[in-house]
């Protein structure tokens, strides 16, 4: 267990590293002055924002890296698909609204799922319905909304469950929803 002062000042170590790295990239320099400035920014800004930032989460690295690979691949493939759709005959497109039931409960994971969906060309997450516990997705071209919802759950939500929540228990629940 780390001493109290370490927990207090480095409550968000990844944010501290990200802020410091961003500062160095903006300065285009790794001089001693800029390294010290980056370290101070990385320490002070998260400390000043401590009351506004949620408690840091323990993330599972291997599923996160796997998800990042899947998302990057899907972005490339979707860009090609959307380009073909846009440059081809417009009659081929079948836009659709796709409700995707959520097994996720963590607000950060739900926000990340919405971001992944919106970042992937051809789909946009429009709203998260908390009462129905689903996310509404608009797809540029969708012939089978149920299949698209199942793909979103399998490709993105299932890994997010493994990253943010108890993967074993939620994975069983996810299998029951998609069956």
Coordinates of C-alpha atoms in Angstrom, one line a residue:
X1 CA 0.0 0.0 0.0
X2 CA 1.4 3.4 -1.0
X3 CA 1.8 6.2 1.5
X4 CA -1.2 8.7 1.8
X5 CA 0.7 11.6 0.2
X6 CA 1.5 9.4 -2.9
X7 CA -2.2 8.5 -3.3
X8 CA -3.3 12.1 -2.9
X9 CA -0.8 13.6 -5.4
X10 CA -0.8 10.7 -7.9
X11 CA -4.4 9.7 -7.7
X12 CA -4.6 9.8 -11.6
X13 CA -1.1 8.8 -12.8
X14 CA -2.2 8.2 -16.4
X15 CA -3.7 11.6 -16.6
X16 CA -0.5 13.1 -15.1
X17 CA 1.6 11.3 -17.7
X18 CA -0.8 12.3 -20.5
X19 CA -0.8 16.0 -19.5
X20 CA 3.0 16.0 -19.2
X21 CA 3.5 14.3 -22.6
X22 CA 1.0 16.7 -24.2
X23 CA 2.9 19.6 -22.7
X24 CA 6.1 18.4 -24.2
X25 CA 4.6 17.7 -27.6
X26 CA 3.1 21.3 -27.6
X27 CA 6.5 22.7 -26.7
X28 CA 8.4 20.7 -29.3
X29 CA 11.2 20.5 -26.8
X30 CA 12.6 18.2 -24.1
X31 CA 14.8 20.9 -22.5
X32 CA 15.2 20.8 -18.7
X33 CA 12.8 23.7 -18.3
X34 CA 10.1 22.0 -20.3
X35 CA 10.6 18.7 -18.5
X36 CA 10.2 20.4 -15.2
X37 CA 7.2 22.3 -16.5
X38 CA 5.6 19.0 -17.8
X39 CA 6.2 17.3 -14.4
X40 CA 4.6 20.2 -12.5
X41 CA 1.6 20.4 -14.9
X42 CA 1.2 16.6 -14.6
X43 CA 1.1 16.8 -10.8
X44 CA -0.7 20.1 -10.2
X45 CA -3.6 20.0 -12.7
X46 CA -5.0 16.5 -11.6
X47 CA -4.5 17.6 -8.0
X48 CA -6.5 20.8 -8.6
X49 CA -9.2 18.9 -10.4
X50 CA -9.4 16.1 -7.8
X51 CA -12.9 17.0 -6.6
X52 CA -14.2 16.9 -10.2
X53 CA -12.6 13.7 -11.4
X54 CA -14.1 10.3 -10.6
X55 CA -12.1 7.8 -8.6
X56 CA -9.5 6.1 -10.9
X57 CA -10.6 2.6 -12.1
X58 CA -8.6 -0.5 -12.3
X59 CA -8.5 -1.5 -16.0
X60 CA -7.4 -4.8 -17.5
X61 CA -4.7 -4.1 -20.0
X62 CA -4.8 -7.1 -22.2
X63 CA -8.6 -6.8 -23.1
X64 CA -8.0 -3.0 -23.6
X65 CA -5.2 -3.5 -26.1
X66 CA -7.3 -6.2 -27.9
X67 CA -10.3 -3.8 -28.1
X68 CA -8.0 -1.0 -29.4
X69 CA -6.9 -3.3 -32.2
X70 CA -10.5 -4.2 -33.1
X71 CA -11.6 -0.6 -33.1
X72 CA -8.7 0.5 -35.2
X73 CA -9.4 -2.3 -37.7
X74 CA -13.1 -1.5 -37.8
X75 CA -12.4 2.2 -38.4
X76 CA -10.2 1.3 -41.5
X77 CA -12.7 -1.2 -42.8
X78 CA -15.7 1.1 -42.2
X79 CA -13.9 4.0 -44.0
X80 CA -13.6 1.8 -47.1
X81 CA -17.2 0.6 -46.8
X82 CA -18.6 4.1 -46.4
X83 CA -16.5 5.5 -49.3
X84 CA -17.9 2.7 -51.5
X85 CA -21.4 3.5 -50.3
X86 CA -21.1 7.3 -50.8
X87 CA -19.4 7.0 -54.2
X88 CA -21.8 4.3 -55.5
X89 CA -25.5 4.4 -56.2
X90 CA -27.4 6.1 -53.4
X91 CA -30.3 3.5 -53.8
X92 CA -28.0 0.9 -52.2
X93 CA -28.0 2.6 -48.8
X94 CA -30.5 1.5 -46.2
X95 CA -30.2 3.7 -43.1
X96 CA -31.7 2.4 -39.9
X97 CA -32.1 3.1 -36.2
X98 CA -30.7 0.3 -34.2
X99 CA -31.5 -0.1 -30.4
X100 CA -28.6 -1.9 -28.7
X101 CA -29.5 -3.3 -25.2
X102 CA -26.7 -2.6 -22.7
X103 CA -25.2 -5.1 -20.2
X104 CA -22.7 -2.3 -19.2
X105 CA -23.5 -0.5 -16.0
X106 CA -20.3 1.6 -15.6
X107 CA -21.0 5.2 -16.9
X108 CA -17.4 5.5 -18.2
X109 CA -17.7 2.2 -20.1
X110 CA -21.0 3.3 -21.6
X111 CA -19.6 6.6 -22.7
X112 CA -16.6 4.8 -24.2
X113 CA -19.0 2.5 -26.1
X114 CA -20.9 5.5 -27.5
X115 CA -17.6 7.1 -28.5
X116 CA -16.4 3.9 -30.3
X117 CA -19.7 3.6 -32.2
X118 CA -19.6 7.3 -33.2
X119 CA -15.9 7.1 -34.2
X120 CA -16.5 4.1 -36.5
X121 CA -17.6 5.6 -39.9
X122 CA -21.2 4.8 -40.9
X123 CA -22.6 4.7 -37.3
X124 CA -23.5 7.3 -34.8
X125 CA -24.6 6.8 -31.2
X126 CA -27.5 9.2 -30.7
X127 CA -28.7 8.6 -27.1
X128 CA -28.4 6.4 -24.1
X129 CA -31.8 5.5 -22.8
X130 CA -31.3 4.9 -19.1
X131 CA -34.8 3.7 -18.5
X132 CA -34.7 1.0 -21.2
X133 CA -30.9 0.5 -20.6
X134 CA -30.1 0.7 -24.3
X135 CA -28.1 2.9 -26.7
X136 CA -29.8 4.1 -29.9
X137 CA -27.5 3.9 -32.9
X138 CA -28.1 5.4 -36.4
X139 CA -26.5 3.3 -39.1
X140 CA -25.8 4.6 -42.6
X141 CA -26.4 1.2 -44.1
X142 CA -28.1 -1.6 -42.2
X143 CA -30.1 -4.5 -43.6
X144 CA -30.5 -6.4 -40.3
X145 CA -30.7 -4.2 -37.1
X146 CA -30.7 -7.2 -34.8
X147 CA -27.5 -8.5 -36.4
X148 CA -25.8 -5.1 -36.1
X149 CA -26.8 -4.8 -32.4
X150 CA -25.3 -8.3 -31.8
X151 CA -22.1 -7.3 -33.6
X152 CA -21.8 -4.1 -31.5
X153 CA -22.3 -6.1 -28.3
X154 CA -19.8 -8.8 -29.3
X155 CA -17.1 -6.6 -30.8
X156 CA -17.3 -3.6 -28.4
X157 CA -19.5 -4.1 -25.4
X158 CA -18.1 -7.6 -24.4
X159 CA -14.5 -6.3 -24.3
X160 CA -15.6 -3.2 -22.4
X161 CA -17.3 -5.5 -19.8
X162 CA -14.0 -7.4 -19.5
X163 CA -12.1 -4.1 -19.1
X164 CA -14.3 -2.2 -16.7
X165 CA -16.5 -4.7 -14.9
X166 CA -16.4 -8.3 -13.6
X167 CA -15.8 -9.9 -17.0
X168 CA -16.9 -13.4 -15.9
X169 CA -20.3 -12.6 -14.5
X170 CA -21.2 -10.1 -17.1
X171 CA -20.0 -12.2 -20.0
X172 CA -22.5 -14.8 -19.0
X173 CA -25.2 -12.2 -18.8
X174 CA -24.1 -10.9 -22.2
X175 CA -24.4 -14.4 -23.7
X176 CA -27.9 -14.7 -22.4
X177 CA -28.9 -11.3 -24.0
X178 CA -27.5 -12.1 -27.4
X179 CA -28.9 -15.6 -27.6

